[in-house]
Structures are given as structure tokens and as C-alpha cells.
Coordinates of C-alpha atoms and ligand atoms in Angstrom, one line a residue:
X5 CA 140.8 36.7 -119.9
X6 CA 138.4 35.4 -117.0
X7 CA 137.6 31.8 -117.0
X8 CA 134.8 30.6 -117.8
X9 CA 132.6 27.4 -118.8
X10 CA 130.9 26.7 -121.9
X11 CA 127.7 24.5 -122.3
X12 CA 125.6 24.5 -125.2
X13 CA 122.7 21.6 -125.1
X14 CA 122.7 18.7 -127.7
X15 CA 120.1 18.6 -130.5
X16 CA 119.2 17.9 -133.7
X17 CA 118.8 21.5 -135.9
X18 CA 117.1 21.3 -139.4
X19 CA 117.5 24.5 -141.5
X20 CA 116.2 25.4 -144.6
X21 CA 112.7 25.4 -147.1
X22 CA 110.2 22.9 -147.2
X23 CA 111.1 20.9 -143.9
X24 CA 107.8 20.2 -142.4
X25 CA 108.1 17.5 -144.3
X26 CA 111.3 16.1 -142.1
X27 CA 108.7 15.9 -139.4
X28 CA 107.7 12.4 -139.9
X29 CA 110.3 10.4 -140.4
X30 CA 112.5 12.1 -137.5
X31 CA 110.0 12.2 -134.9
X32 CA 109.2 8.5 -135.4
X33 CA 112.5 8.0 -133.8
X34 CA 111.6 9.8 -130.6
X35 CA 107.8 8.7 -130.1
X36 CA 104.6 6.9 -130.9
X37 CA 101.5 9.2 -129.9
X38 CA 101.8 13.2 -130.1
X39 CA 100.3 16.0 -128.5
X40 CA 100.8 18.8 -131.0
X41 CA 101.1 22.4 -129.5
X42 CA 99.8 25.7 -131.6
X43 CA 97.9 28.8 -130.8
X44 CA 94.8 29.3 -131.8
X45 CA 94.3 30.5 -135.3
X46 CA 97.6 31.4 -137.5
X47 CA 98.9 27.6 -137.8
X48 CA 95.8 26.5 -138.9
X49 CA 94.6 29.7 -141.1
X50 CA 98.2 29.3 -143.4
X51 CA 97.1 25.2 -143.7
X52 CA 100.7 24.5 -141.7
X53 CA 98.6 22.4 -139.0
X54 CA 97.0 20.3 -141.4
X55 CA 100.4 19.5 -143.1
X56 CA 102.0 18.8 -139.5
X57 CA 99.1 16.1 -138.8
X58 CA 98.9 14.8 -142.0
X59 CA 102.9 14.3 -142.3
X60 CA 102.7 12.9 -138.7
X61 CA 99.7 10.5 -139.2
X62 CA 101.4 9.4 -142.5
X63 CA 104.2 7.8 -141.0
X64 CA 101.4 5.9 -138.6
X65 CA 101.8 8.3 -135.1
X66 CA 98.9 9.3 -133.4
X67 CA 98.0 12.5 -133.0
X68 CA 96.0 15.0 -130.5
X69 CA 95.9 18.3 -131.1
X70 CA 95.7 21.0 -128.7
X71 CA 95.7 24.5 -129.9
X72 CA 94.4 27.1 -126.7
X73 CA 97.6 28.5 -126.4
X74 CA 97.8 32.8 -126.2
X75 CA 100.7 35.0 -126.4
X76 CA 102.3 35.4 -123.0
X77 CA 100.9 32.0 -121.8
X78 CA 99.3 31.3 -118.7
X79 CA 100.1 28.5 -116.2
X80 CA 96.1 27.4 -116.5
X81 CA 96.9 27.1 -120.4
X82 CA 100.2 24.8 -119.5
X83 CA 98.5 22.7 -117.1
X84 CA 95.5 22.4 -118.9
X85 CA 97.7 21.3 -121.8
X86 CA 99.6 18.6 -119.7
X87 CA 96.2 16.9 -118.7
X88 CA 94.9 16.6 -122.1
X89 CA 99.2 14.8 -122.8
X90 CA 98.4 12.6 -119.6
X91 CA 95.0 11.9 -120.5
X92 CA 95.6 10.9 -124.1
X93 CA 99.1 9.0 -123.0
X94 CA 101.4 11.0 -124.8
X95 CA 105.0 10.4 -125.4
X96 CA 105.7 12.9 -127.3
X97 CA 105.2 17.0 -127.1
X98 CA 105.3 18.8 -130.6
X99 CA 105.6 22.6 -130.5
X100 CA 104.2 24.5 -133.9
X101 CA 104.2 28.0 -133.9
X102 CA 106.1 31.4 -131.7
X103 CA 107.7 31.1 -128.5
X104 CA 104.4 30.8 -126.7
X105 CA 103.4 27.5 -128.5
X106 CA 107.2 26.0 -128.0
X107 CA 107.4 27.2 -124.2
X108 CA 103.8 25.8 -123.2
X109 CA 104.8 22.5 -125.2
X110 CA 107.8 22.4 -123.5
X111 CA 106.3 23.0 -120.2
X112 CA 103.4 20.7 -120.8
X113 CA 106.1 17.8 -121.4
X114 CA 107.5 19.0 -118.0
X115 CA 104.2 18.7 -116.0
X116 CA 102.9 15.4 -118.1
X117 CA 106.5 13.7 -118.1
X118 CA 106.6 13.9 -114.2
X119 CA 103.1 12.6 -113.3
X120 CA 102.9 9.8 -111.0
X121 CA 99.2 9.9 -110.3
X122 CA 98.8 13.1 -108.5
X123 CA 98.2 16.2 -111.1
X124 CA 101.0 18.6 -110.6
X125 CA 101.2 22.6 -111.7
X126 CA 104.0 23.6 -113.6
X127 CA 104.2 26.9 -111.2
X128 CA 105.7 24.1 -108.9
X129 CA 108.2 23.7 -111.0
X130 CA 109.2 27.3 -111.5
X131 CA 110.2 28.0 -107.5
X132 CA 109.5 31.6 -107.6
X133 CA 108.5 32.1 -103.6
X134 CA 108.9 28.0 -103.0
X135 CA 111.7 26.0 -103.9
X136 CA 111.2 24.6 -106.8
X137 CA 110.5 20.7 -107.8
X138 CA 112.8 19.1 -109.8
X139 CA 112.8 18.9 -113.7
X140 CA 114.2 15.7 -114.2
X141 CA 115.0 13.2 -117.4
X142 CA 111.4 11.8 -116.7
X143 CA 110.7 15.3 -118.8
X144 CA 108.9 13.8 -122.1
X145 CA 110.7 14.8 -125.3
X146 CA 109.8 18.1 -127.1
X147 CA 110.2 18.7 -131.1
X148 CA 109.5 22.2 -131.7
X149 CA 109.2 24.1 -135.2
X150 CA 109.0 27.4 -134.9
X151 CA 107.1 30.1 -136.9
X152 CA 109.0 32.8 -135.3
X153 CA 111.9 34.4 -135.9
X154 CA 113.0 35.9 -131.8
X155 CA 112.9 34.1 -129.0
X156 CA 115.1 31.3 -129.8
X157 CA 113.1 28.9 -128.1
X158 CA 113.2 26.0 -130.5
X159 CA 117.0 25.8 -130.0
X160 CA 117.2 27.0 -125.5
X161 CA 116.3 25.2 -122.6
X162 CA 113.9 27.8 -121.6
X163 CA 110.7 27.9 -121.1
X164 CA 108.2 31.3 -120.1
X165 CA 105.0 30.9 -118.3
X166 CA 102.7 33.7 -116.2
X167 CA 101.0 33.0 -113.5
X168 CA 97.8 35.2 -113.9
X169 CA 97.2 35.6 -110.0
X170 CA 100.5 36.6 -109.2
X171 CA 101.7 38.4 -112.1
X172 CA 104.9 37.0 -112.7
X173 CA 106.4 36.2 -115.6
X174 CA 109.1 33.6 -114.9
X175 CA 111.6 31.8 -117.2
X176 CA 111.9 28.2 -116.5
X177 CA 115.1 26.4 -116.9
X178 CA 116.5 22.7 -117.7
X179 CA 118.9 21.2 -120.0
X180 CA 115.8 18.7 -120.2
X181 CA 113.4 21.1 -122.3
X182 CA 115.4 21.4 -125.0
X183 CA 114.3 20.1 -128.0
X184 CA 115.2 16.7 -129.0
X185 CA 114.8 18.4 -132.8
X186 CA 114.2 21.6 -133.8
X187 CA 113.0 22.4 -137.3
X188 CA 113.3 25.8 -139.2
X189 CA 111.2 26.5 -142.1
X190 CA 112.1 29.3 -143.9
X191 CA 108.2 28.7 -145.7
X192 CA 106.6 29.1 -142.7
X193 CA 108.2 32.2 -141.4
X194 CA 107.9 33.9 -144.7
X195 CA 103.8 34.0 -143.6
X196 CA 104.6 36.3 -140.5
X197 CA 103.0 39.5 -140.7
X198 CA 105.3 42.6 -140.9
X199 CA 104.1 43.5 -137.7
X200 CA 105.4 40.6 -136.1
X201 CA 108.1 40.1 -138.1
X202 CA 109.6 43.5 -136.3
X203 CA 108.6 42.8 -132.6
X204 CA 109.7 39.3 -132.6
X205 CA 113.2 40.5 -134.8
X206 CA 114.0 43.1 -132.0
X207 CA 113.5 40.2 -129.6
X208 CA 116.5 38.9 -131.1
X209 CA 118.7 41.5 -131.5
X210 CA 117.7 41.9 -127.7
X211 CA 119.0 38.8 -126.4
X212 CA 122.2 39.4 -128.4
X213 CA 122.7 42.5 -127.7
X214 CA 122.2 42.0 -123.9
X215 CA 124.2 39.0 -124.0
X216 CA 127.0 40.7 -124.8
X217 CA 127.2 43.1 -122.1
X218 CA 126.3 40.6 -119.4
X219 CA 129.1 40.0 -117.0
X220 CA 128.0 36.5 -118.1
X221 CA 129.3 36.8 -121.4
X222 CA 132.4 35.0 -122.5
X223 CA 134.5 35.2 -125.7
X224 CA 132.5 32.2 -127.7
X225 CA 129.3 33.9 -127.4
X226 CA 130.8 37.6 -128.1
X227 CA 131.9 35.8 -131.1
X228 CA 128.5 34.9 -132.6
X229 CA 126.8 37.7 -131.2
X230 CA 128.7 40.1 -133.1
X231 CA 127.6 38.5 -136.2
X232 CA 124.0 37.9 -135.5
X233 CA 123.5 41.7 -134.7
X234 CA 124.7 42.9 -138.1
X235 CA 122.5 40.4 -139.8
X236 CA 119.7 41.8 -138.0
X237 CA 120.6 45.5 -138.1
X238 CA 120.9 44.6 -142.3
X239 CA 118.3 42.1 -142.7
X240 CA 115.4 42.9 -140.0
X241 CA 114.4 46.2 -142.0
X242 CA 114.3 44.2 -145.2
X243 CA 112.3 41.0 -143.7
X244 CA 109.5 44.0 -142.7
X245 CA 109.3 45.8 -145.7
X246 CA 108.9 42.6 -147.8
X247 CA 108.0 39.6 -146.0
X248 CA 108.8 37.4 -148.9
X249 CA 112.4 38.2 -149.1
X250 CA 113.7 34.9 -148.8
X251 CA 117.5 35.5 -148.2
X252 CA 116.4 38.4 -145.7
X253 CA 114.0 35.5 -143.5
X254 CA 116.7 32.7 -143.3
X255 CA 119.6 35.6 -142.2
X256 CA 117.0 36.8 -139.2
X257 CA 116.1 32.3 -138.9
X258 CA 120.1 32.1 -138.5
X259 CA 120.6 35.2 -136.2
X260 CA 117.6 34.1 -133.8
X261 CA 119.5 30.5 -133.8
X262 CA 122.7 32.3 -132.1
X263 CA 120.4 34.5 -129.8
X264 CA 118.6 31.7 -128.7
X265 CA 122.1 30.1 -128.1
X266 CA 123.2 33.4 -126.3
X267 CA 120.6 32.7 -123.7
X268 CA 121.7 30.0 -122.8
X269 CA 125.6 30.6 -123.4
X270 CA 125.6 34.0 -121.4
X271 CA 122.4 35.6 -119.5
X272 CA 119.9 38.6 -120.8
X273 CA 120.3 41.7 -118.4
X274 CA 118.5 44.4 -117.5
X275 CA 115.7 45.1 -120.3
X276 CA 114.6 41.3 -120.5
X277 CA 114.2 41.8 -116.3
X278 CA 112.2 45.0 -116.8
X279 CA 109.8 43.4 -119.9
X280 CA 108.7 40.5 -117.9
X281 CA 107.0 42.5 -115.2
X282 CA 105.3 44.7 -117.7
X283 CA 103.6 42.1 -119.8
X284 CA 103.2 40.0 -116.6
X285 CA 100.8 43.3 -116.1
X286 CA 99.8 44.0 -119.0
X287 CA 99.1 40.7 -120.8
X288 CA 98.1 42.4 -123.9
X289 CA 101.9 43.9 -124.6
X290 CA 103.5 42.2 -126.4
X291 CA 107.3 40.7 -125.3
X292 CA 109.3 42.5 -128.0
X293 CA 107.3 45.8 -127.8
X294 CA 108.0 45.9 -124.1
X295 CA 111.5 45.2 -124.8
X296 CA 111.4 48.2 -127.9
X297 CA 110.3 51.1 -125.4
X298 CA 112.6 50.1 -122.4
X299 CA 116.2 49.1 -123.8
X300 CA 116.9 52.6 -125.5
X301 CA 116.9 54.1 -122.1
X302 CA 118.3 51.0 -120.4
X303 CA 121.6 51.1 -122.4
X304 CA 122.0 55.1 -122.0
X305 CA 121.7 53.9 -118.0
X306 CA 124.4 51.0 -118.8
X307 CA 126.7 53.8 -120.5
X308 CA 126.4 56.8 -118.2
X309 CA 127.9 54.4 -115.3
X310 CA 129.7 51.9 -117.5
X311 CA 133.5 50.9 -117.0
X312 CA 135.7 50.7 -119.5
X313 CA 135.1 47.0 -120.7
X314 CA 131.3 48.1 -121.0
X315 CA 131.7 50.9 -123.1
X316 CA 133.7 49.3 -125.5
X317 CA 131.3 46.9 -125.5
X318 CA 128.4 49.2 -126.4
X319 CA 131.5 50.7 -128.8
X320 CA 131.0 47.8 -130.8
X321 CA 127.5 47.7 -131.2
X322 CA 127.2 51.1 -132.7
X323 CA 130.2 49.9 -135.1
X324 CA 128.5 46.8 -136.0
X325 CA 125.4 49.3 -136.6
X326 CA 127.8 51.1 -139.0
X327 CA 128.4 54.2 -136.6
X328 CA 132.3 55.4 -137.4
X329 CA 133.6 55.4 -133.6
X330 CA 136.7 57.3 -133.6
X331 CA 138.2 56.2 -130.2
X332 CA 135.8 53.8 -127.7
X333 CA 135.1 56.9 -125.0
X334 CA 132.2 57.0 -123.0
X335 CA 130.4 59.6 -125.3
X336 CA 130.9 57.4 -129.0
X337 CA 129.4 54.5 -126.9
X338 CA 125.9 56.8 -126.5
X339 CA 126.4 56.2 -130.5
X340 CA 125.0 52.3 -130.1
X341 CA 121.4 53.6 -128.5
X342 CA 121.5 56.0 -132.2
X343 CA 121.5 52.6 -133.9
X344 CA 119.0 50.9 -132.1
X345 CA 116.5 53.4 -132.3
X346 CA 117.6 54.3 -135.9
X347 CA 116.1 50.7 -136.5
X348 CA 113.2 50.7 -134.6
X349 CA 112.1 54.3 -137.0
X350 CA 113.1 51.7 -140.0
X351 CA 110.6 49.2 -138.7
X352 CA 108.1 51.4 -137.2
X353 CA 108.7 50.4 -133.6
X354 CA 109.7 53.4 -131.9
X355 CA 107.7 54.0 -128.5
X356 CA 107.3 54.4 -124.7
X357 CA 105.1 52.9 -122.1
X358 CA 103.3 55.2 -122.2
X359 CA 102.4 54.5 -125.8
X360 CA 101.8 51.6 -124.3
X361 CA 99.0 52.6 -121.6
X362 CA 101.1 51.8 -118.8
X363 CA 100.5 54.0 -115.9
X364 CA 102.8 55.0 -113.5
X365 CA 100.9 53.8 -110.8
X366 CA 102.1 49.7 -111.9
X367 CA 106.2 50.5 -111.0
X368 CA 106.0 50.1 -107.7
X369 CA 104.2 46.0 -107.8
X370 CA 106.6 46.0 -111.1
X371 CA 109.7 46.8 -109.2
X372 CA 108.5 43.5 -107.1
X373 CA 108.0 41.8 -109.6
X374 CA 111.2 42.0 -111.3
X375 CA 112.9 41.0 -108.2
X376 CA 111.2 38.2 -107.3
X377 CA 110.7 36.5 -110.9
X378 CA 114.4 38.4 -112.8
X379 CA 117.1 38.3 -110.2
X380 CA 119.4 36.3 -112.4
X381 CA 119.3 39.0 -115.2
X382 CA 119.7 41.7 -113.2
X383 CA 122.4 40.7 -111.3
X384 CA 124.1 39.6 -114.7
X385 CA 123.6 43.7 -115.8
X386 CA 127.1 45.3 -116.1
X387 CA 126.3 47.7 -113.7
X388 CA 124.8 47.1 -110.0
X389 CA 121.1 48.3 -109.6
X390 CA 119.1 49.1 -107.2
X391 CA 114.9 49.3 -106.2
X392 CA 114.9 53.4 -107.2
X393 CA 117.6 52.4 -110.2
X394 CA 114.4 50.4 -111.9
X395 CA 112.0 52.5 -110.9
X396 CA 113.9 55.4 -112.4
X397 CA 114.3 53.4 -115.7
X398 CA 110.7 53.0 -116.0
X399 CA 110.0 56.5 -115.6
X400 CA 112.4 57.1 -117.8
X401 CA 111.1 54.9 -120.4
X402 CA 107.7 56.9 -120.3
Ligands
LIG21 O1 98.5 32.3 -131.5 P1 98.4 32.1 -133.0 O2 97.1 32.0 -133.6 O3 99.3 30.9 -133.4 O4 99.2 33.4 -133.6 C1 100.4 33.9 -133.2 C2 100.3 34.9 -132.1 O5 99.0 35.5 -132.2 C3 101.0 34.7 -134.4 N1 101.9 33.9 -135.3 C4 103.0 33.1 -134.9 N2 103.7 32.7 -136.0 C5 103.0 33.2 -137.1 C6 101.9 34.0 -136.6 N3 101.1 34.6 -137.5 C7 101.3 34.5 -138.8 N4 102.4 33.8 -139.3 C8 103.2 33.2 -138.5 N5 104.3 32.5 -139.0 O6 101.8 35.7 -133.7 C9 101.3 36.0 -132.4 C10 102.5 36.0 -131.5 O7 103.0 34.7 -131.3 P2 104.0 34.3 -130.1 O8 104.3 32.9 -130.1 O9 103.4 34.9 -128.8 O10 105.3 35.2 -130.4 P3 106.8 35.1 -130.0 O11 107.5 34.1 -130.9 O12 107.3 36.4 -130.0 O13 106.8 34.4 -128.6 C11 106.6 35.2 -127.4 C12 106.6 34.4 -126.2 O14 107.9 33.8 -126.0 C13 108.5 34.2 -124.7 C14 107.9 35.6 -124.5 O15 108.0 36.1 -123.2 C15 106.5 35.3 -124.9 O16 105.8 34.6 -123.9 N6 110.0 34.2 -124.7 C16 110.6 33.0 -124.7 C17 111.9 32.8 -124.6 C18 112.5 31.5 -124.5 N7 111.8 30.4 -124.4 O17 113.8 31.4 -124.4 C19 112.8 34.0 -124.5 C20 112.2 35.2 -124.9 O18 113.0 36.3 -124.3 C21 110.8 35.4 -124.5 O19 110.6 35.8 -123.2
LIG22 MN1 113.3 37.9 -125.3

């Protein structure tokens, strides 16, 4: 076995129905005056907003609200964010909704946490072309609750952001983003609409899937990634088809926990580096429908040139999809892709880019892209790629 080193960040995790409520008294322990994160309509249309102020005011914390955020959120919505935290002296950043409302509260308590008079971008804190400035302790603490079941982002130290100008989609990372507590309310992602419910589920099966094929993988997180994929290849159809199938939501709540933990246990490979670029041009797509047309053909690319500890990896996915694998050769491994795309029929996700309106004429500044914003996940890919290797994969995912 190859060595390796373990690190999983500390934090509070509270699972189960009901728990807004657990708001109050815990995040009176970690602050006095609140900016709470959401997007702009869903938390407030299901009444869960009012709840969260109300349950914070309750216990006598301030609160401001800020709710601008969009999917695939912007650097202008993050800064704008933090100077609305530092204007209103905040000590506190509450995240309330998907992985775009937790990432922009967490980088908002990045920007807000680290001002000493001059007003900072949080762009200079992702060190794409620059090197980056550091995210320190001085980070103000983040409580997320998430209404998503997918990116894991209530329970990771990472944090997404695009920069609109440059198109790039980066990940920022610190063990000081994660959430001080992280609240899971089964009531709250019982509201998500099917259609989410299946993008933001394949998300998850994503991460876990490409953690466990990265040559940053270790045994731990092989452990737990094995069993979060079969809850979601058995429970992610059901969540769709009813969305008040309560034992179906807390299995996808629990399998998103270990993906989330995946990410930052092990690293995401190659269909997380290809996504990035094509929402970081095309704003409008979605993460996990980006991530549903490229990772059938990304995994046949991973098998054709695999080595032996890769196909048995991809081996096991298909068993854990319930494909009968006779011996682990290079042809039963072409079984796991069968699976995945088996459950994106099941949950009416099946597609390509160009489904997708993406024109060939993107790759090339995509190609850039990736390299410049995803050079950790493709160089944790189990096989080596190279410029033409992507830009073949995106053809291919046409
Ligand atoms: O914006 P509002 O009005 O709140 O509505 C949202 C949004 O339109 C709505 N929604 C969320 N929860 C709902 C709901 N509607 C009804 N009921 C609910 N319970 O759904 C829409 C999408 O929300 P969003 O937060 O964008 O979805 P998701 O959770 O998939 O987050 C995606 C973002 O997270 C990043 C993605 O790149 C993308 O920016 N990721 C973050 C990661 C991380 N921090 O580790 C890892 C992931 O790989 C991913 O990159
Ligand atoms: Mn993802």
C-alpha cells in the first residue's frame, strides 16, 4: 500500500428533520451580528429565510440579510457581499441555500475577515495568474445549511467563484472556510425540485466517483466512497421520481456528506477539470449538467488507457451499479460507463454539449482555461493528459 496522509477538517455536523431550529442556540456560541447568505428567490419562496431570521433574532443576534447570490457565482457577487459584512460589522457569515449561497458566504467571510482598511477582491485570494494572498485564521466563521444535496460544500473547505472577465472558474481552498457548523435538514431538501434534485445528485456521485480513481485516493476514502455510490445509484432515482421520499433525501443528505469529504480527502479528476471551463463560458449551464454530458466519455478515455489498478477500480463501480463483472479485464470495466448512463436515462439527464449549445468554436479558450484554473485535478487523473487529450474529450462529448 502507498503511504499516504489523512486530514479531514473539524466541525460540528447536525443531521436530521426540523433542525433550523438548532440555528440559534449554536450559532450564539460563534457570533453576535450575522450576515445571512441565500440566492435570490427559493429560500424565501418555501418561508425557510424567514424561519432562519426569526430563529436567529430570537436568541437576540442581529441580522443582515443579503440574498443577490446566482448560480455559478461571480467574484462582483462575493465582493459585493463582503462590503455589505464589513459595512454592517459582521462577525458572523451564515450560508442558506446550494453550493453557490455556502461558497459566496464562505468567500465573503474570506474577503470581510481579512480587511484592514483597504477593500480587497476575493480573486486575490484565488492566485490563478498571481500568487495568491493568504487565507488566514483572521477568516470570520461560516455556518452553512445547505438546501442541496451535491456539492458537499457545507461539510469542505472549498469554495467556487468566476471571475466574469476572465472566465475562469476556480476552487478556492483553506482549512479556514470550513464551516464552524454545518446543518442538514432533511425538510428543506425535501422542497428541491426534481430537476434539481438530479443535477445536483449526479454532482455527488461525481465527486465520489472521481475520487476514487484519483491517484489521490487512499484506502479511507475508497472506503466511504464505495458506499455513498450505491446509496446514490439506489436512492437518486427514487429522490427524482418523488421528492417527498423521506428515507430516499436523508440517504442522497448522507452520500453528499462523504462526497463532500472525498473532496477534500482525495482530489476530483478529469470531468470536474473539464466542467469548470464550460460553465465558466457558459454561465447559464448548470455544474452537474456539465458534469452529466462530459464524464460518460471521460471514463471510457480513463478505461481505454487505464492500468490495471484503474480498471479494477472502474470494475468496482459497475459492481457497486449492480453490473455482474466476471473477471476485472479492461472490457467489464467499459461496464461502469453502462451504469452511469443507465442512471442518467432513470433521471432524465442524458445529454451532450451540444444539447447544451456549446459550440465547438469555445475548446480552444476552454482548453486554457482548464489549465490555468484545474491543474490540480487533472494532474490527479489516472492517466496523463495532454492539450489535444481535452480537446479530443470535448469533441467527443458532443
Ligand atoms: O438561487 P435561489 O433562488 O436560492 O435558487 C436556487 C438556484 O436557483 C435553487 N435552490 C436551491 N435549493 C433549493 C432550490 N430550489 C428549491 N428548493 C431548494 N431546496 O436551485 C438553484 C441552484 O442552486 P445552486 O446553489 O447553484 O446549486 P448547487 O447546490 O448545485 O451549487 C452549485 C455551485 O456549487 C459549486 C458549483 O460549481 C456551483 O457554483 N460547487 C462547489 C463545490 C464546493 N464548494 O466544494 C464543489 C462542487 O464540485 C461545485 O463546483
Ligand atoms: Mn462538483
Amino acid at each position: 500500500m502507498e503511504s499516504f496522509r489523512y486530514f479531514l477538517p473539524a466541525m460540528d455536523l447536525i443531521f436530521g428533520r426540523g433542525n433550523l431550529e438548532c440555528v440559534r442556540s449554536e450559532v450564539k456560541k460563534i457570533g453576535k451580528k450575522a450576515l445571512l447568505v441565500t440566492g435570490k428567490k427559493s429560500m424565501e419562496k418555501l418561508g425557510f429565510l424567514k424561519k432562519s431570521i426569526d430563529s436567529l433574532e430570537k436568541e437576540g443576534l442581529d441580522v443582515v440579510h443579503y440574498g443577490e447570490v446566482e448560480p455559478n457565482p461571480t467574484v462582483d457577487i462575493v465582493n459585493k457581499g463582503a462590503e455589505k459584512a464589513i459595512d454592517s460589522c459582521c462577525d458572523i457569515i451564515v450560508g442558506l441555500g446550494g453550493g453557490s449561497a455556502i461558497d459566496t458566504a464562505k468567500n465573503i467571510a474570506v474577503v470581510a475577515g481579512h480587511y484592514e482598511g483597504e477593500r480587497r477582491s476575493i480573486w486575490e485570494f484565488a492566485g490563478v495568474h498571481d500568487k495568491p494572498r493568504q487565507i488566514t485564521l483572521k477568516t470570520l466563521p461560516v455556518v452553512a445549511i445547505t438546501s442541496t444535496s451535491g456539492t458537499g460544500s457545507h461539510v469542505s473547505r472549498f469554495a467556487v467563484v468566476t471571475n466574469e472577465e476572465t472566465r475562469e472558474k476556480i476552487g478556492i481552498m483553506s482549512p479556514f472556510i470550513c464551516p464552524k457548523l454545518s446543518i442538514v435538514d432533511i425538510d428543506i431538501l425535501s422542497c428541491m425540485p426534481s430537476s434539481l434534485t438530479s443535477k445536483t445528485g449526479f454532482d455527488a456521485l461525481t465527486h465520489l466517483m472521481e475520487c476514487f480513481v484519483s491517484k489521490r485516493g487512499n484506502p479511507i476514502t475508497d472506503l466511504y466512497c464505495l458506499k455513498a455510490m450505491e446509496l446514490i445509484f439506489d436512492y437518486l432515482p427514487r429522490a427524482y421520481n418523488d421528492g417527498g421520499d423521506v428515507e430516499a433525501r436523508e440517504a442522497m443528505a448522507l452520500a453528499d456528506i462523504f462526497a463532500g469529504w472525498a473532496l477534500v480527502t482525495s482530489r476530483p479528476v478529469l470531468p470536474h477539470a473539464l466542467s469548470h471551463p464550460v460553465s465558466a463560458f457558459y454561465p447559464e449551464i448548470d455544474h452537474g449538467v456539465a458534469l452529466a454530458a462530459l464524464t460518460p466519455e471521460i471514463m471510457r478515455f480513463n478505461i481505454e488507457r487505464g492500468n490495471e489498478q484503474t480498471i479494477s477500480k472502474y470494475c468496482q463501480i459497475a459492481k457497486v451499479g449492480e453490473e455482474k463483472i466476471d473477471s476485472c479485464k479492461r472490457e467489464e470495466a467499459f461496464k461502469s460507463v453502462k451504469v452511469v448512463q443507465k442512471l442518467l436515462e432513470k433521471i432524465e439527464l442524458d445529454l451532450t454539449l451540444k444539447d447544451l449549445s456549446v459550440e465547438e468554436n469555445s475548446f480552444e479558450g476552454m482548453v486554457e482555461s482548464a489549465f490555468a484554473t484545474m491543474k490540480g485535478p487533472i494532474e490527479a487523473n489516472p492517466i496523463p493528459v495532454t492539450r489535444e487529450d481535452i480537446l479530443d474529450l470535448y469533441s467527443r462529448s458532443m
